[in-house]
């Protein structure tokens, strides 16, 4: 039995990677043992792995529930698909934001790194709900333009983007500026909010 207590400033994910590379892989690569061993992670590491598996399903569940809520809102199965196309783009933006955050942390706070951990995955789950708000505004306005104004679909979409772009930028900017102090604040416990 190998019992490991990582230092308090080391994330558990990083400790697990080091254990896998420095202990488990050499044991598995040693032909003299011939499979007469068993590798089990227990304690916090085991709980972390089970939480990772459940959080992956939670992301899928968040996307499905969001789709169903939008389908009920628009009473259609097609319009939510159009809206949900923004989710992968939002995820790309989330990964770019995480990358930029780590560049900033490396520059202004050397030794600090925000991994793709559980807290960050919870942030991505919240991102699903936030990202779909903007296309809902555009699709709703476009449908209203077609229904009430008799516009062609192309003109309705162009008009809805023109009229809704300012509120979209305002809410995005307010959200960014409101959450920025949580992201850049140093100190104890700040790693809980960055993700």
PDB file of C-alpha atoms in Angstrom:
ATOM      1  CA  UNK A   1       0.000   0.000   0.000  1.00  0.00           C
ATOM      2  CA  UNK A   2       1.290   3.397  -0.988  1.00  0.00           C
ATOM      3  CA  UNK A   3      -0.277   6.260   0.915  1.00  0.00           C
ATOM      4  CA  UNK A   4       0.270   9.754  -0.455  1.00  0.00           C
ATOM      5  CA  UNK A   5      -0.562  13.080   1.177  1.00  0.00           C
ATOM      6  CA  UNK A   6       0.164  15.836  -1.330  1.00  0.00           C
ATOM      7  CA  UNK A   7       1.239  19.265  -0.121  1.00  0.00           C
ATOM      8  CA  UNK A   8      -1.649  21.612   0.687  1.00  0.00           C
ATOM      9  CA  UNK A   9      -0.872  23.872  -2.298  1.00  0.00           C
ATOM     10  CA  UNK A  10      -0.904  20.985  -4.824  1.00  0.00           C
ATOM     11  CA  UNK A  11      -4.208  20.165  -6.559  1.00  0.00           C
ATOM     12  CA  UNK A  12      -5.297  16.554  -6.178  1.00  0.00           C
ATOM     13  CA  UNK A  13      -5.483  16.162  -9.968  1.00  0.00           C
ATOM     14  CA  UNK A  14      -1.794  17.062 -10.264  1.00  0.00           C
ATOM     15  CA  UNK A  15      -0.879  14.623  -7.491  1.00  0.00           C
ATOM     16  CA  UNK A  16      -2.844  11.867  -9.254  1.00  0.00           C
ATOM     17  CA  UNK A  17      -1.007  12.527 -12.530  1.00  0.00           C
ATOM     18  CA  UNK A  18       2.354  12.317 -10.765  1.00  0.00           C
ATOM     19  CA  UNK A  19       1.335   9.080  -9.014  1.00  0.00           C
ATOM     20  CA  UNK A  20       0.195   7.572 -12.324  1.00  0.00           C
ATOM     21  CA  UNK A  21       3.429   8.501 -14.103  1.00  0.00           C
ATOM     22  CA  UNK A  22       5.963   7.869 -11.325  1.00  0.00           C
ATOM     23  CA  UNK A  23       4.444   4.876  -9.505  1.00  0.00           C
ATOM     24  CA  UNK A  24       1.656   3.118 -11.418  1.00  0.00           C
ATOM     25  CA  UNK A  25       3.169   3.132 -14.945  1.00  0.00           C
ATOM     26  CA  UNK A  26       6.575   1.778 -13.804  1.00  0.00           C
ATOM     27  CA  UNK A  27       4.796  -1.014 -11.893  1.00  0.00           C
ATOM     28  CA  UNK A  28       2.656  -1.881 -14.907  1.00  0.00           C
ATOM     29  CA  UNK A  29       5.736  -1.801 -17.159  1.00  0.00           C
ATOM     30  CA  UNK A  30       7.728  -4.131 -14.891  1.00  0.00           C
ATOM     31  CA  UNK A  31       7.535  -7.588 -16.481  1.00  0.00           C
ATOM     32  CA  UNK A  32       8.877  -9.343 -13.353  1.00  0.00           C
ATOM     33  CA  UNK A  33       5.584  -8.832 -11.484  1.00  0.00           C
ATOM     34  CA  UNK A  34       3.606 -10.609 -14.234  1.00  0.00           C
ATOM     35  CA  UNK A  35       0.255  -9.155 -13.228  1.00  0.00           C
ATOM     36  CA  UNK A  36       0.434 -10.246  -9.584  1.00  0.00           C
ATOM     37  CA  UNK A  37      -0.663  -6.884  -8.312  1.00  0.00           C
ATOM     38  CA  UNK A  38      -3.731  -4.740  -8.175  1.00  0.00           C
ATOM     39  CA  UNK A  39      -3.871  -0.956  -8.470  1.00  0.00           C
ATOM     40  CA  UNK A  40      -6.766   0.790  -6.744  1.00  0.00           C
ATOM     41  CA  UNK A  41      -7.069   4.455  -5.982  1.00  0.00           C
ATOM     42  CA  UNK A  42      -9.001   5.140  -2.820  1.00  0.00           C
ATOM     43  CA  UNK A  43      -9.807   8.019  -0.542  1.00  0.00           C
ATOM     44  CA  UNK A  44      -9.957  11.470  -2.062  1.00  0.00           C
ATOM     45  CA  UNK A  45      -8.528  10.261  -5.384  1.00  0.00           C
ATOM     46  CA  UNK A  46     -11.306   7.689  -5.781  1.00  0.00           C
ATOM     47  CA  UNK A  47     -13.953  10.271  -4.895  1.00  0.00           C
ATOM     48  CA  UNK A  48     -12.410  12.654  -7.414  1.00  0.00           C
ATOM     49  CA  UNK A  49     -12.612  10.059 -10.192  1.00  0.00           C
ATOM     50  CA  UNK A  50     -16.249   9.255  -9.434  1.00  0.00           C
ATOM     51  CA  UNK A  51     -17.039  12.980  -9.309  1.00  0.00           C
ATOM     52  CA  UNK A  52     -15.368  13.454 -12.719  1.00  0.00           C
ATOM     53  CA  UNK A  53     -17.562  10.727 -14.191  1.00  0.00           C
ATOM     54  CA  UNK A  54     -20.724  12.203 -12.713  1.00  0.00           C
ATOM     55  CA  UNK A  55     -19.844  15.747 -13.783  1.00  0.00           C
ATOM     56  CA  UNK A  56     -19.408  14.572 -17.389  1.00  0.00           C
ATOM     57  CA  UNK A  57     -22.933  13.199 -17.294  1.00  0.00           C
ATOM     58  CA  UNK A  58     -24.108  16.420 -15.655  1.00  0.00           C
ATOM     59  CA  UNK A  59     -22.813  18.420 -18.621  1.00  0.00           C
ATOM     60  CA  UNK A  60     -24.731  16.156 -21.011  1.00  0.00           C
ATOM     61  CA  UNK A  61     -27.794  16.440 -18.775  1.00  0.00           C
ATOM     62  CA  UNK A  62     -27.479  20.244 -18.708  1.00  0.00           C
ATOM     63  CA  UNK A  63     -27.420  20.360 -22.513  1.00  0.00           C
ATOM     64  CA  UNK A  64     -30.439  18.019 -22.808  1.00  0.00           C
ATOM     65  CA  UNK A  65     -32.495  19.908 -20.215  1.00  0.00           C
ATOM     66  CA  UNK A  66     -31.614  23.225 -21.850  1.00  0.00           C
ATOM     67  CA  UNK A  67     -32.703  21.847 -25.226  1.00  0.00           C
ATOM     68  CA  UNK A  68     -36.013  20.597 -23.808  1.00  0.00           C
ATOM     69  CA  UNK A  69     -36.748  23.900 -22.060  1.00  0.00           C
ATOM     70  CA  UNK A  70     -36.074  25.823 -25.272  1.00  0.00           C
ATOM     71  CA  UNK A  71     -38.204  23.335 -27.241  1.00  0.00           C
ATOM     72  CA  UNK A  72     -41.071  23.993 -24.839  1.00  0.00           C
ATOM     73  CA  UNK A  73     -40.533  27.746 -25.123  1.00  0.00           C
ATOM     74  CA  UNK A  74     -40.612  27.805 -28.933  1.00  0.00           C
ATOM     75  CA  UNK A  75     -42.984  24.831 -29.341  1.00  0.00           C
ATOM     76  CA  UNK A  76     -40.626  23.457 -31.963  1.00  0.00           C
ATOM     77  CA  UNK A  77     -37.850  20.881 -32.219  1.00  0.00           C
ATOM     78  CA  UNK A  78     -35.940  22.813 -34.928  1.00  0.00           C
ATOM     79  CA  UNK A  79     -35.385  26.238 -33.353  1.00  0.00           C
ATOM     80  CA  UNK A  80     -33.697  24.808 -30.243  1.00  0.00           C
ATOM     81  CA  UNK A  81     -31.207  23.021 -32.508  1.00  0.00           C
ATOM     82  CA  UNK A  82     -30.287  26.359 -34.045  1.00  0.00           C
ATOM     83  CA  UNK A  83     -29.890  27.863 -30.588  1.00  0.00           C
ATOM     84  CA  UNK A  84     -27.902  24.904 -29.247  1.00  0.00           C
ATOM     85  CA  UNK A  85     -25.323  25.360 -32.019  1.00  0.00           C
ATOM     86  CA  UNK A  86     -23.977  28.177 -29.864  1.00  0.00           C
ATOM     87  CA  UNK A  87     -23.044  25.777 -27.035  1.00  0.00           C
ATOM     88  CA  UNK A  88     -19.919  24.332 -28.744  1.00  0.00           C
ATOM     89  CA  UNK A  89     -18.849  27.855 -29.662  1.00  0.00           C
ATOM     90  CA  UNK A  90     -19.330  28.887 -26.042  1.00  0.00           C
ATOM     91  CA  UNK A  91     -17.239  25.908 -24.913  1.00  0.00           C
ATOM     92  CA  UNK A  92     -14.464  26.964 -27.303  1.00  0.00           C
ATOM     93  CA  UNK A  93     -14.667  30.438 -25.812  1.00  0.00           C
ATOM     94  CA  UNK A  94     -14.498  28.905 -22.333  1.00  0.00           C
ATOM     95  CA  UNK A  95     -11.312  27.002 -23.208  1.00  0.00           C
ATOM     96  CA  UNK A  96      -9.792  30.134 -24.753  1.00  0.00           C
ATOM     97  CA  UNK A  97     -10.709  32.059 -21.598  1.00  0.00           C
ATOM     98  CA  UNK A  98      -9.088  29.371 -19.432  1.00  0.00           C
ATOM     99  CA  UNK A  99      -5.972  29.510 -21.598  1.00  0.00           C
ATOM    100  CA  UNK A 100      -5.829  33.326 -21.360  1.00  0.00           C
ATOM    101  CA  UNK A 101      -6.386  33.132 -17.606  1.00  0.00           C
ATOM    102  CA  UNK A 102      -3.423  30.773 -17.235  1.00  0.00           C
ATOM    103  CA  UNK A 103      -1.250  33.068 -19.348  1.00  0.00           C
ATOM    104  CA  UNK A 104      -2.238  35.974 -17.093  1.00  0.00           C
ATOM    105  CA  UNK A 105      -1.673  33.928 -13.956  1.00  0.00           C
ATOM    106  CA  UNK A 106       1.756  32.828 -15.195  1.00  0.00           C
ATOM    107  CA  UNK A 107       2.653  36.460 -15.893  1.00  0.00           C
ATOM    108  CA  UNK A 108       1.313  38.169 -12.771  1.00  0.00           C
ATOM    109  CA  UNK A 109       1.293  35.322 -10.252  1.00  0.00           C
ATOM    110  CA  UNK A 110       4.050  32.820 -11.134  1.00  0.00           C
ATOM    111  CA  UNK A 111       3.428  29.305  -9.910  1.00  0.00           C
ATOM    112  CA  UNK A 112      -0.356  29.724 -10.036  1.00  0.00           C
ATOM    113  CA  UNK A 113      -2.304  27.646 -12.548  1.00  0.00           C
ATOM    114  CA  UNK A 114      -6.025  27.023 -13.067  1.00  0.00           C
ATOM    115  CA  UNK A 115      -6.449  23.401 -14.182  1.00  0.00           C
ATOM    116  CA  UNK A 116      -9.528  21.944 -15.821  1.00  0.00           C
ATOM    117  CA  UNK A 117     -10.730  20.645 -12.469  1.00  0.00           C
ATOM    118  CA  UNK A 118     -14.162  20.063 -10.931  1.00  0.00           C
ATOM    119  CA  UNK A 119     -14.764  23.728 -10.202  1.00  0.00           C
ATOM    120  CA  UNK A 120     -13.935  24.643 -13.778  1.00  0.00           C
ATOM    121  CA  UNK A 121     -16.295  21.931 -15.049  1.00  0.00           C
ATOM    122  CA  UNK A 122     -19.075  23.403 -12.894  1.00  0.00           C
ATOM    123  CA  UNK A 123     -18.267  26.713 -14.585  1.00  0.00           C
ATOM    124  CA  UNK A 124     -18.713  25.029 -17.975  1.00  0.00           C
ATOM    125  CA  UNK A 125     -22.095  23.665 -16.865  1.00  0.00           C
ATOM    126  CA  UNK A 126     -23.150  27.218 -15.959  1.00  0.00           C
ATOM    127  CA  UNK A 127     -21.752  28.377 -19.304  1.00  0.00           C
ATOM    128  CA  UNK A 128     -24.299  26.195 -21.138  1.00  0.00           C
ATOM    129  CA  UNK A 129     -27.151  28.113 -19.536  1.00  0.00           C
ATOM    130  CA  UNK A 130     -25.524  31.483 -20.124  1.00  0.00           C
ATOM    131  CA  UNK A 131     -24.488  30.919 -23.741  1.00  0.00           C
ATOM    132  CA  UNK A 132     -27.959  30.024 -25.013  1.00  0.00           C
ATOM    133  CA  UNK A 133     -29.495  33.310 -23.797  1.00  0.00           C
ATOM    134  CA  UNK A 134     -28.149  35.392 -26.690  1.00  0.00           C
ATOM    135  CA  UNK A 135     -29.353  33.164 -29.549  1.00  0.00           C
ATOM    136  CA  UNK A 136     -32.737  32.888 -27.824  1.00  0.00           C
ATOM    137  CA  UNK A 137     -33.052  36.675 -28.089  1.00  0.00           C
ATOM    138  CA  UNK A 138     -32.110  36.657 -31.774  1.00  0.00           C
ATOM    139  CA  UNK A 139     -34.337  33.700 -32.741  1.00  0.00           C
ATOM    140  CA  UNK A 140     -37.302  35.068 -30.768  1.00  0.00           C
ATOM    141  CA  UNK A 141     -36.999  38.478 -32.432  1.00  0.00           C
ATOM    142  CA  UNK A 142     -36.574  36.897 -35.893  1.00  0.00           C
ATOM    143  CA  UNK A 143     -39.693  34.768 -35.411  1.00  0.00           C
ATOM    144  CA  UNK A 144     -41.610  37.835 -34.255  1.00  0.00           C
ATOM    145  CA  UNK A 145     -40.412  39.768 -37.326  1.00  0.00           C
ATOM    146  CA  UNK A 146     -41.594  36.989 -39.645  1.00  0.00           C
ATOM    147  CA  UNK A 147     -44.899  36.509 -37.843  1.00  0.00           C
ATOM    148  CA  UNK A 148     -45.867  40.113 -37.099  1.00  0.00           C
ATOM    149  CA  UNK A 149     -44.023  42.174 -39.698  1.00  0.00           C
ATOM    150  CA  UNK A 150     -44.231  39.700 -42.594  1.00  0.00           C
ATOM    151  CA  UNK A 151     -40.481  39.899 -43.280  1.00  0.00           C
ATOM    152  CA  UNK A 152     -38.589  37.256 -45.196  1.00  0.00           C
ATOM    153  CA  UNK A 153     -36.548  34.950 -42.942  1.00  0.00           C
ATOM    154  CA  UNK A 154     -33.251  36.467 -44.114  1.00  0.00           C
ATOM    155  CA  UNK A 155     -34.394  40.047 -43.469  1.00  0.00           C
ATOM    156  CA  UNK A 156     -35.930  39.004 -40.151  1.00  0.00           C
ATOM    157  CA  UNK A 157     -32.628  37.510 -38.941  1.00  0.00           C
ATOM    158  CA  UNK A 158     -30.620  40.537 -40.072  1.00  0.00           C
ATOM    159  CA  UNK A 159     -33.067  42.897 -38.370  1.00  0.00           C
ATOM    160  CA  UNK A 160     -33.114  40.850 -35.158  1.00  0.00           C
ATOM    161  CA  UNK A 161     -29.316  40.836 -34.982  1.00  0.00           C
ATOM    162  CA  UNK A 162     -29.258  44.603 -35.620  1.00  0.00           C
ATOM    163  CA  UNK A 163     -31.797  45.327 -32.868  1.00  0.00           C
ATOM    164  CA  UNK A 164     -30.572  42.790 -30.310  1.00  0.00           C
ATOM    165  CA  UNK A 165     -26.803  43.160 -30.609  1.00  0.00           C
ATOM    166  CA  UNK A 166     -26.604  46.069 -28.155  1.00  0.00           C
ATOM    167  CA  UNK A 167     -28.471  44.295 -25.312  1.00  0.00           C
ATOM    168  CA  UNK A 168     -26.383  41.170 -25.954  1.00  0.00           C
ATOM    169  CA  UNK A 169     -23.116  43.085 -25.682  1.00  0.00           C
ATOM    170  CA  UNK A 170     -24.355  44.966 -22.625  1.00  0.00           C
ATOM    171  CA  UNK A 171     -25.269  41.791 -20.714  1.00  0.00           C
ATOM    172  CA  UNK A 172     -22.054  40.028 -21.792  1.00  0.00           C
ATOM    173  CA  UNK A 173     -19.951  42.996 -20.701  1.00  0.00           C
ATOM    174  CA  UNK A 174     -21.775  43.311 -17.373  1.00  0.00           C
ATOM    175  CA  UNK A 175     -21.303  39.595 -16.709  1.00  0.00           C
ATOM    176  CA  UNK A 176     -17.620  39.785 -17.617  1.00  0.00           C
ATOM    177  CA  UNK A 177     -16.948  42.836 -15.473  1.00  0.00           C
ATOM    178  CA  UNK A 178     -19.027  41.468 -12.596  1.00  0.00           C
ATOM    179  CA  UNK A 179     -17.165  38.163 -12.474  1.00  0.00           C
ATOM    180  CA  UNK A 180     -13.696  39.531 -13.249  1.00  0.00           C
ATOM    181  CA  UNK A 181     -12.829  40.265  -9.579  1.00  0.00           C
ATOM    182  CA  UNK A 182     -13.500  36.600  -8.720  1.00  0.00           C
ATOM    183  CA  UNK A 183     -11.171  35.490 -11.498  1.00  0.00           C
ATOM    184  CA  UNK A 184      -8.214  37.770 -10.831  1.00  0.00           C
ATOM    185  CA  UNK A 185      -8.371  38.075  -7.034  1.00  0.00           C
ATOM    186  CA  UNK A 186      -5.378  36.493  -5.321  1.00  0.00           C
ATOM    187  CA  UNK A 187      -5.451  34.956  -1.893  1.00  0.00           C
ATOM    188  CA  UNK A 188      -6.680  31.957  -0.006  1.00  0.00           C
ATOM    189  CA  UNK A 189      -9.735  30.313  -1.525  1.00  0.00           C
ATOM    190  CA  UNK A 190      -9.472  32.185  -4.833  1.00  0.00           C
ATOM    191  CA  UNK A 191      -8.897  28.912  -6.711  1.00  0.00           C
ATOM    192  CA  UNK A 192     -12.453  27.903  -5.780  1.00  0.00           C
ATOM    193  CA  UNK A 193     -13.947  30.821  -7.707  1.00  0.00           C
ATOM    194  CA  UNK A 194     -11.664  31.027 -10.729  1.00  0.00           C
ATOM    195  CA  UNK A 195     -13.112  27.941 -12.415  1.00  0.00           C
TER     196      UNK A 195
END
